[in-house]
PDB file of C-alpha atoms in Angstrom:
ATOM      1  CA  MET A   1     131.488  69.263  82.520  1.00  0.00           C
ATOM      2  CA  ASP A   2     134.280  70.905  84.502  1.00  0.00           C
ATOM      3  CA  LYS A   3     134.133  74.608  85.190  1.00  0.00           C
ATOM      4  CA  PHE A   4     136.705  76.566  83.209  1.00  0.00           C
ATOM      5  CA  ILE A   5     138.007  79.926  82.029  1.00  0.00           C
ATOM      6  CA  LEU A   6     139.177  80.190  78.426  1.00  0.00           C
ATOM      7  CA  LEU A   7     142.102  82.604  78.692  1.00  0.00           C
ATOM      8  CA  SER A   8     142.482  83.499  75.063  1.00  0.00           C
ATOM      9  CA  MET A   9     144.614  85.971  73.198  1.00  0.00           C
ATOM     10  CA  LYS A  10     142.824  87.895  70.451  1.00  0.00           C
ATOM     11  CA  ARG A  11     142.870  86.499  66.886  1.00  0.00           C
ATOM     12  CA  THR A  12     143.258  82.904  68.066  1.00  0.00           C
ATOM     13  CA  GLY A  13     139.896  81.537  66.922  1.00  0.00           C
ATOM     14  CA  SER A  14     138.531  81.977  70.448  1.00  0.00           C
ATOM     15  CA  ASN A  15     135.004  82.961  69.362  1.00  0.00           C
ATOM     16  CA  ASN A  16     134.655  79.880  67.182  1.00  0.00           C
ATOM     17  CA  LEU A  17     136.214  77.681  69.856  1.00  0.00           C
ATOM     18  CA  THR A  18     133.842  79.021  72.518  1.00  0.00           C
ATOM     19  CA  SER A  19     130.871  78.376  70.230  1.00  0.00           C
ATOM     20  CA  SER A  20     132.159  74.867  69.545  1.00  0.00           C
ATOM     21  CA  ILE A  21     132.535  74.077  73.247  1.00  0.00           C
ATOM     22  CA  SER A  22     129.115  75.555  73.999  1.00  0.00           C
ATOM     23  CA  MET A  23     127.401  73.478  71.321  1.00  0.00           C
ATOM     24  CA  SER A  24     129.333  70.320  72.245  1.00  0.00           C
ATOM     25  CA  SER A  25     128.385  70.634  75.912  1.00  0.00           C
ATOM     26  CA  ARG A  26     124.925  72.090  75.225  1.00  0.00           C
ATOM     27  CA  GLU A  27     125.659  74.759  77.827  1.00  0.00           C
ATOM     28  CA  LYS A  28     125.599  78.535  77.495  1.00  0.00           C
ATOM     29  CA  LEU A  29     128.971  80.154  78.160  1.00  0.00           C
ATOM     30  CA  VAL A  30     129.830  83.741  79.102  1.00  0.00           C
ATOM     31  CA  TRP A  31     131.816  85.930  76.689  1.00  0.00           C
ATOM     32  CA  PHE A  32     133.444  88.930  78.313  1.00  0.00           C
ATOM     33  CA  ASP A  33     133.879  90.547  74.880  1.00  0.00           C
ATOM     34  CA  ALA A  34     130.212  90.129  74.002  1.00  0.00           C
ATOM     35  CA  PRO A  35     128.428  93.276  72.737  1.00  0.00           C
ATOM     36  CA  PRO A  36     126.214  94.983  75.347  1.00  0.00           C
ATOM     37  CA  PRO A  37     122.886  93.415  74.231  1.00  0.00           C
ATOM     38  CA  THR A  38     124.403  89.918  74.460  1.00  0.00           C
ATOM     39  CA  TRP A  39     126.143  90.655  77.759  1.00  0.00           C
ATOM     40  CA  GLU A  40     122.796  91.647  79.272  1.00  0.00           C
ATOM     41  CA  THR A  41     121.360  88.200  78.454  1.00  0.00           C
ATOM     42  CA  PHE A  42     123.865  86.623  80.848  1.00  0.00           C
ATOM     43  CA  ASP A  43     121.981  88.388  83.668  1.00  0.00           C
ATOM     44  CA  LEU A  44     125.023  88.679  85.913  1.00  0.00           C
ATOM     45  CA  PRO A  45     125.112  90.989  88.976  1.00  0.00           C
ATOM     46  CA  PHE A  46     128.244  92.808  87.795  1.00  0.00           C
ATOM     47  CA  PRO A  47     129.458  94.582  84.621  1.00  0.00           C
ATOM     48  CA  LYS A  48     132.282  93.429  82.359  1.00  0.00           C
ATOM     49  CA  ASN A  49     134.917  95.542  84.086  1.00  0.00           C
ATOM     50  CA  ILE A  50     135.449  93.095  86.927  1.00  0.00           C
ATOM     51  CA  TRP A  51     138.865  94.657  87.592  1.00  0.00           C
ATOM     52  CA  ASP A  52     136.985  97.509  89.310  1.00  0.00           C
ATOM     53  CA  TYR A  53     135.193  95.087  91.654  1.00  0.00           C
ATOM     54  CA  ASP A  54     135.979  92.126  93.867  1.00  0.00           C
ATOM     55  CA  ILE A  55     137.224  89.757  91.156  1.00  0.00           C
ATOM     56  CA  LYS A  56     136.699  86.569  93.152  1.00  0.00           C
ATOM     57  CA  TRP A  57     133.138  87.573  94.044  1.00  0.00           C
ATOM     58  CA  CYS A  58     132.376  88.270  90.371  1.00  0.00           C
ATOM     59  CA  LEU A  59     133.724  84.893  89.274  1.00  0.00           C
ATOM     60  CA  ASP A  60     131.941  83.118  92.136  1.00  0.00           C
ATOM     61  CA  LYS A  61     128.650  84.604  90.961  1.00  0.00           C
ATOM     62  CA  LEU A  62     129.402  83.699  87.349  1.00  0.00           C
ATOM     63  CA  PHE A  63     130.179  80.066  88.162  1.00  0.00           C
ATOM     64  CA  GLU A  64     127.065  79.704  90.277  1.00  0.00           C
ATOM     65  CA  ARG A  65     125.141  79.850  86.998  1.00  0.00           C
ATOM     66  CA  TYR A  66     127.573  78.942  84.215  1.00  0.00           C
ATOM     67  CA  SER A  67     130.217  76.307  83.598  1.00  0.00           C
ATOM     68  CA  GLY A  68     132.626  78.465  81.639  1.00  0.00           C
ATOM     69  CA  CYS A  69     133.619  81.845  80.304  1.00  0.00           C
ATOM     70  CA  LYS A  70     135.944  83.368  77.731  1.00  0.00           C
ATOM     71  CA  ILE A  71     138.286  86.248  78.531  1.00  0.00           C
ATOM     72  CA  ASN A  72     140.728  87.892  76.113  1.00  0.00           C
ATOM     73  CA  CYS A  73     143.629  87.966  78.537  1.00  0.00           C
ATOM     74  CA  ASP A  74     145.896  90.111  76.356  1.00  0.00           C
ATOM     75  CA  GLU A  75     143.495  93.043  76.687  1.00  0.00           C
ATOM     76  CA  PRO A  76     145.394  95.458  78.958  1.00  0.00           C
ATOM     77  CA  ALA A  77     142.752  95.632  81.710  1.00  0.00           C
ATOM     78  CA  PHE A  78     142.373  91.852  81.885  1.00  0.00           C
ATOM     79  CA  TYR A  79     146.117  91.275  81.642  1.00  0.00           C
ATOM     80  CA  ASN A  80     146.521  93.482  84.718  1.00  0.00           C
ATOM     81  CA  ILE A  81     144.409  90.989  86.706  1.00  0.00           C
ATOM     82  CA  VAL A  82     145.659  87.843  84.982  1.00  0.00           C
ATOM     83  CA  ASP A  83     147.217  86.505  88.196  1.00  0.00           C
ATOM     84  CA  ASP A  84     143.791  86.638  89.864  1.00  0.00           C
ATOM     85  CA  LEU A  85     142.277  84.796  86.907  1.00  0.00           C
ATOM     86  CA  ILE A  86     145.023  82.169  86.896  1.00  0.00           C
ATOM     87  CA  ASN A  87     144.647  81.565  90.634  1.00  0.00           C
ATOM     88  CA  TYR A  88     140.871  81.201  90.562  1.00  0.00           C
ATOM     89  CA  PRO A  89     140.131  77.516  91.374  1.00  0.00           C
ATOM     90  CA  VAL A  90     138.730  76.260  88.070  1.00  0.00           C
ATOM     91  CA  LYS A  91     140.470  74.857  85.018  1.00  0.00           C
ATOM     92  CA  LYS A  92     142.056  77.332  82.630  1.00  0.00           C
ATOM     93  CA  ILE A  93     142.480  76.790  78.910  1.00  0.00           C
ATOM     94  CA  PHE A  94     145.239  79.088  77.652  1.00  0.00           C
ATOM     95  CA  LEU A  95     144.717  79.714  73.924  1.00  0.00           C
ATOM     96  CA  TYR A  96     147.482  81.500  72.073  1.00  0.00           C
ATOM     97  CA  ARG A  97     148.920  81.807  68.587  1.00  0.00           C
ATOM     98  CA  GLU A  98     152.463  80.563  68.059  1.00  0.00           C
ATOM     99  CA  ASN A  99     152.866  82.752  64.988  1.00  0.00           C
ATOM    100  CA  VAL A 100     152.979  86.155  66.700  1.00  0.00           C
ATOM    101  CA  TRP A 101     153.583  87.958  63.401  1.00  0.00           C
ATOM    102  CA  GLU A 102     150.292  86.660  62.004  1.00  0.00           C
ATOM    103  CA  LYS A 103     148.437  87.297  65.251  1.00  0.00           C
ATOM    104  CA  VAL A 104     149.475  90.944  65.437  1.00  0.00           C
ATOM    105  CA  ILE A 105     148.798  91.632  61.754  1.00  0.00           C
ATOM    106  CA  SER A 106     145.442  89.858  61.936  1.00  0.00           C
ATOM    107  CA  GLU A 107     144.448  92.123  64.811  1.00  0.00           C
ATOM    108  CA  GLU A 108     145.508  95.218  62.853  1.00  0.00           C
ATOM    109  CA  LEU A 109     143.450  94.110  59.839  1.00  0.00           C
ATOM    110  CA  ALA A 110     140.450  93.514  62.080  1.00  0.00           C
ATOM    111  CA  ILE A 111     140.761  97.097  63.339  1.00  0.00           C
ATOM    112  CA  GLN A 112     141.078  98.478  59.811  1.00  0.00           C
ATOM    113  CA  SER A 113     137.993  96.608  58.608  1.00  0.00           C
ATOM    114  CA  ASN A 114     135.859  97.239  61.712  1.00  0.00           C
ATOM    115  CA  HIS A 115     135.657  93.476  62.030  1.00  0.00           C
ATOM    116  CA  TRP A 116     133.738  93.467  65.309  1.00  0.00           C
ATOM    117  CA  ILE A 117     130.896  95.639  64.001  1.00  0.00           C
ATOM    118  CA  ALA A 118     130.944  94.650  60.321  1.00  0.00           C
ATOM    119  CA  PRO A 119     127.724  93.134  58.893  1.00  0.00           C
ATOM    120  CA  ILE A 120     127.311  89.365  59.114  1.00  0.00           C
ATOM    121  CA  GLY A 121     129.111  87.701  56.226  1.00  0.00           C
ATOM    122  CA  ALA A 122     131.335  90.716  55.512  1.00  0.00           C
ATOM    123  CA  HIS A 123     134.455  88.634  56.246  1.00  0.00           C
ATOM    124  CA  LYS A 124     133.890  86.653  53.047  1.00  0.00           C
ATOM    125  CA  TYR A 125     134.590  89.792  51.035  1.00  0.00           C
ATOM    126  CA  LEU A 126     137.211  91.209  53.381  1.00  0.00           C
ATOM    127  CA  LYS A 127     139.404  88.117  53.371  1.00  0.00           C
ATOM    128  CA  ASN A 128     139.582  87.911  49.583  1.00  0.00           C
ATOM    129  CA  ASN A 129     139.084  91.309  47.952  1.00  0.00           C
ATOM    130  CA  HIS A 130     139.577  94.127  50.440  1.00  0.00           C
ATOM    131  CA  LYS A 131     142.706  96.261  49.996  1.00  0.00           C
ATOM    132  CA  TYR A 132     144.289  97.099  53.346  1.00  0.00           C
ATOM    133  CA  GLU A 133     146.296 100.169  54.237  1.00  0.00           C
ATOM    134  CA  SER A 134     149.963 100.022  55.191  1.00  0.00           C
ATOM    135  CA  ILE A 135     150.842  98.943  58.722  1.00  0.00           C
ATOM    136  CA  ASP A 136     153.512 100.934  60.535  1.00  0.00           C
ATOM    137  CA  VAL A 137     156.638  98.781  60.897  1.00  0.00           C
ATOM    138  CA  GLU A 138     157.736 100.139  64.284  1.00  0.00           C
ATOM    139  CA  SER A 139     154.218  99.738  65.642  1.00  0.00           C
ATOM    140  CA  LEU A 140     154.183  96.138  64.427  1.00  0.00           C
ATOM    141  CA  LYS A 141     157.501  95.421  66.132  1.00  0.00           C
ATOM    142  CA  ASN A 142     156.321  96.970  69.398  1.00  0.00           C
ATOM    143  CA  ASN A 143     153.090  94.974  69.329  1.00  0.00           C
ATOM    144  CA  MET A 144     154.974  91.766  68.589  1.00  0.00           C
ATOM    145  CA  ASP A 145     157.279  92.427  71.557  1.00  0.00           C
ATOM    146  CA  ASP A 146     154.269  93.070  73.788  1.00  0.00           C
ATOM    147  CA  ILE A 147     152.451  89.872  72.796  1.00  0.00           C
ATOM    148  CA  TRP A 148     155.640  87.803  73.016  1.00  0.00           C
ATOM    149  CA  SER A 149     156.202  89.031  76.572  1.00  0.00           C
ATOM    150  CA  LYS A 150     152.618  88.362  77.663  1.00  0.00           C
ATOM    151  CA  MET A 151     152.547  84.946  76.030  1.00  0.00           C
ATOM    152  CA  ASN A 152     155.766  83.819  77.675  1.00  0.00           C
ATOM    153  CA  TYR A 153     154.600  85.038  81.080  1.00  0.00           C
ATOM    154  CA  LEU A 154     151.373  83.070  80.785  1.00  0.00           C
ATOM    155  CA  LYS A 155     153.287  79.983  79.682  1.00  0.00           C
ATOM    156  CA  THR A 156     155.018  79.924  83.072  1.00  0.00           C
ATOM    157  CA  PHE A 157     151.702  78.878  84.641  1.00  0.00           C
ATOM    158  CA  ILE A 158     151.176  75.848  82.402  1.00  0.00           C
ATOM    159  CA  GLY A 159     150.496  72.806  84.551  1.00  0.00           C
ATOM    160  CA  ASP A 160     147.679  70.618  85.861  1.00  0.00           C
ATOM    161  CA  ASN A 161     145.201  73.488  86.088  1.00  0.00           C
ATOM    162  CA  VAL A 162     146.375  75.576  83.099  1.00  0.00           C
ATOM    163  CA  ILE A 163     146.122  73.674  79.826  1.00  0.00           C
ATOM    164  CA  PRO A 164     147.749  75.226  76.740  1.00  0.00           C
ATOM    165  CA  TYR A 165     146.377  75.055  73.217  1.00  0.00           C
ATOM    166  CA  ARG A 166     147.753  76.872  70.218  1.00  0.00           C
ATOM    167  CA  TYR A 167     145.611  78.284  67.439  1.00  0.00           C
ATOM    168  CA  GLU A 168     147.715  76.107  65.160  1.00  0.00           C
ATOM    169  CA  ASP A 169     146.658  72.984  67.125  1.00  0.00           C
ATOM    170  CA  LEU A 170     142.964  73.568  66.479  1.00  0.00           C
ATOM    171  CA  PHE A 171     142.637  75.584  63.278  1.00  0.00           C
ATOM    172  CA  SER A 172     144.182  75.873  59.830  1.00  0.00           C
ATOM    173  CA  ARG A 173     143.553  78.335  57.030  1.00  0.00           C
ATOM    174  CA  ASN A 174     144.501  75.729  54.433  1.00  0.00           C
ATOM    175  CA  ASP A 175     144.484  72.122  55.638  1.00  0.00           C
ATOM    176  CA  TYR A 176     142.253  71.032  58.515  1.00  0.00           C
ATOM    177  CA  ASN A 177     143.434  67.492  59.218  1.00  0.00           C
ATOM    178  CA  GLN A 178     143.013  64.613  61.645  1.00  0.00           C
ATOM    179  CA  SER A 179     145.478  66.154  64.083  1.00  0.00           C
ATOM    180  CA  HIS A 180     143.334  69.287  64.435  1.00  0.00           C
ATOM    181  CA  ARG A 181     140.253  67.138  64.944  1.00  0.00           C
ATOM    182  CA  ASP A 182     141.978  64.957  67.551  1.00  0.00           C
ATOM    183  CA  ASN A 183     143.137  68.016  69.469  1.00  0.00           C
ATOM    184  CA  PHE A 184     139.580  69.321  69.705  1.00  0.00           C
ATOM    185  CA  PHE A 185     138.367  65.968  71.017  1.00  0.00           C
ATOM    186  CA  LYS A 186     141.238  66.019  73.523  1.00  0.00           C
ATOM    187  CA  LEU A 187     140.171  69.469  74.726  1.00  0.00           C
ATOM    188  CA  LEU A 188     136.574  68.284  75.190  1.00  0.00           C
ATOM    189  CA  SER A 189     137.838  65.309  77.184  1.00  0.00           C
ATOM    190  CA  GLU A 190     140.022  67.526  79.382  1.00  0.00           C
ATOM    191  CA  LEU A 191     136.895  69.507  80.263  1.00  0.00           C
ATOM    192  CA  ASN A 192     135.027  66.241  80.911  1.00  0.00           C
ATOM    193  CA  ILE A 193     132.438  67.044  78.251  1.00  0.00           C
ATOM    194  CA  LYS A 194     130.383  64.047  77.205  1.00  0.00           C
ATOM    195  CA  TYR A 195     129.825  64.118  73.481  1.00  0.00           C
ATOM    196  CA  GLU A 196     128.553  62.124  70.528  1.00  0.00           C
ATOM    197  CA  GLU A 197     131.294  61.967  67.898  1.00  0.00           C
ATOM    198  CA  ASN A 198     128.998  62.247  64.890  1.00  0.00           C
ATOM    199  CA  LYS A 199     127.431  65.437  66.285  1.00  0.00           C
ATOM    200  CA  ILE A 200     130.850  66.934  67.003  1.00  0.00           C
ATOM    201  CA  ASP A 201     131.816  66.509  63.359  1.00  0.00           C
ATOM    202  CA  ASP A 202     128.916  68.791  62.417  1.00  0.00           C
ATOM    203  CA  ILE A 203     130.165  71.386  64.926  1.00  0.00           C
ATOM    204  CA  ILE A 204     133.702  71.156  63.549  1.00  0.00           C
ATOM    205  CA  SER A 205     132.358  71.731  60.045  1.00  0.00           C
ATOM    206  CA  GLN A 206     130.384  74.755  61.213  1.00  0.00           C
ATOM    207  CA  PHE A 207     133.098  76.493  63.234  1.00  0.00           C
ATOM    208  CA  MET A 208     136.581  75.053  62.783  1.00  0.00           C
ATOM    209  CA  GLU A 209     137.298  74.085  59.184  1.00  0.00           C
ATOM    210  CA  PRO A 210     139.302  76.436  56.895  1.00  0.00           C
ATOM    211  CA  TYR A 211     136.427  78.261  55.194  1.00  0.00           C
ATOM    212  CA  ASN A 212     135.427  79.603  58.631  1.00  0.00           C
ATOM    213  CA  CYS A 213     138.744  81.437  58.991  1.00  0.00           C
ATOM    214  CA  TYR A 214     138.586  85.210  58.596  1.00  0.00           C
ATOM    215  CA  LYS A 215     141.952  85.394  56.798  1.00  0.00           C
ATOM    216  CA  THR A 216     143.607  83.559  53.903  1.00  0.00           C
ATOM    217  CA  ASP A 217     147.159  83.748  52.595  1.00  0.00           C
ATOM    218  CA  ASP A 218     145.833  86.176  49.976  1.00  0.00           C
ATOM    219  CA  THR A 219     144.430  88.454  52.691  1.00  0.00           C
ATOM    220  CA  TYR A 220     147.917  89.290  53.908  1.00  0.00           C
ATOM    221  CA  GLN A 221     149.051  89.932  50.341  1.00  0.00           C
ATOM    222  CA  ASN A 222     146.378  92.639  50.104  1.00  0.00           C
ATOM    223  CA  ILE A 223     148.221  94.828  52.636  1.00  0.00           C
ATOM    224  CA  ALA A 224     149.816  97.820  50.880  1.00  0.00           C
ATOM    225  CA  ASN A 225     153.280  97.294  52.406  1.00  0.00           C
ATOM    226  CA  ILE A 226     153.241  93.507  52.832  1.00  0.00           C
ATOM    227  CA  SER A 227     156.727  93.083  51.327  1.00  0.00           C
ATOM    228  CA  GLU A 228     158.113  95.316  54.080  1.00  0.00           C
ATOM    229  CA  LEU A 229     156.162  93.526  56.806  1.00  0.00           C
ATOM    230  CA  GLU A 230     157.299  90.094  55.630  1.00  0.00           C
ATOM    231  CA  LYS A 231     160.848  91.038  56.578  1.00  0.00           C
ATOM    232  CA  LEU A 232     159.709  90.917  60.217  1.00  0.00           C
ATOM    233  CA  LYS A 233     158.469  87.309  60.182  1.00  0.00           C
ATOM    234  CA  ASP A 234     161.618  86.214  62.028  1.00  0.00           C
ATOM    235  CA  TYR A 235     161.956  89.401  64.078  1.00  0.00           C
ATOM    236  CA  LEU A 236     161.418  87.660  67.422  1.00  0.00           C
ATOM    237  CA  LEU A 237     164.053  85.046  66.612  1.00  0.00           C
ATOM    238  CA  LEU A 238     166.812  87.604  66.089  1.00  0.00           C
TER     239      LEU A 238
END
């Protein structure tokens, strides 16, 4: 298995993808957004805030023990050191969401519902029945501009050592098809992960098929001012 950094943007299925890669390779991977008790199990000689330390030394120590890690590169502190992450000599998987409107709204809904600290299984209720508060239109536009800018900057690095995957290539809220499956197998091959196809199908079922998604089309309709927000779907194309 090749060493790699998953440079993911939030709300791109990165947790489920990291779990899928970990189970496929049978190797433990480091999550920089792991809660403190989980982070401690990695037993690394540095804290999460590697931007306050020698970044290369931190990554060297990480890759002495692990084959891969996941970093949400649109987090402001990590985005400030993204050039250092890009230039570190391992493969990078850049995971982003083509639909910026959905990405930004999904992140806002996660904040409203305390997604990261909600009880296990809470998403099953939240994605179908929870009524969400209005989202400020100007704030949405500003966040879309910010993500669009970051995404396009990161795309300039795409090449032999930076491999792009879209959320839409790997996941679907409605119709997980052969193309999604093939793209996951392609990603495993690009990381030189040896796998047994029948076992991977079980992993796909557990982490990547539609019922694992935290949002449905109905979820967005449960936002108080969704009709106003829908007018911004093509905002970045104007």
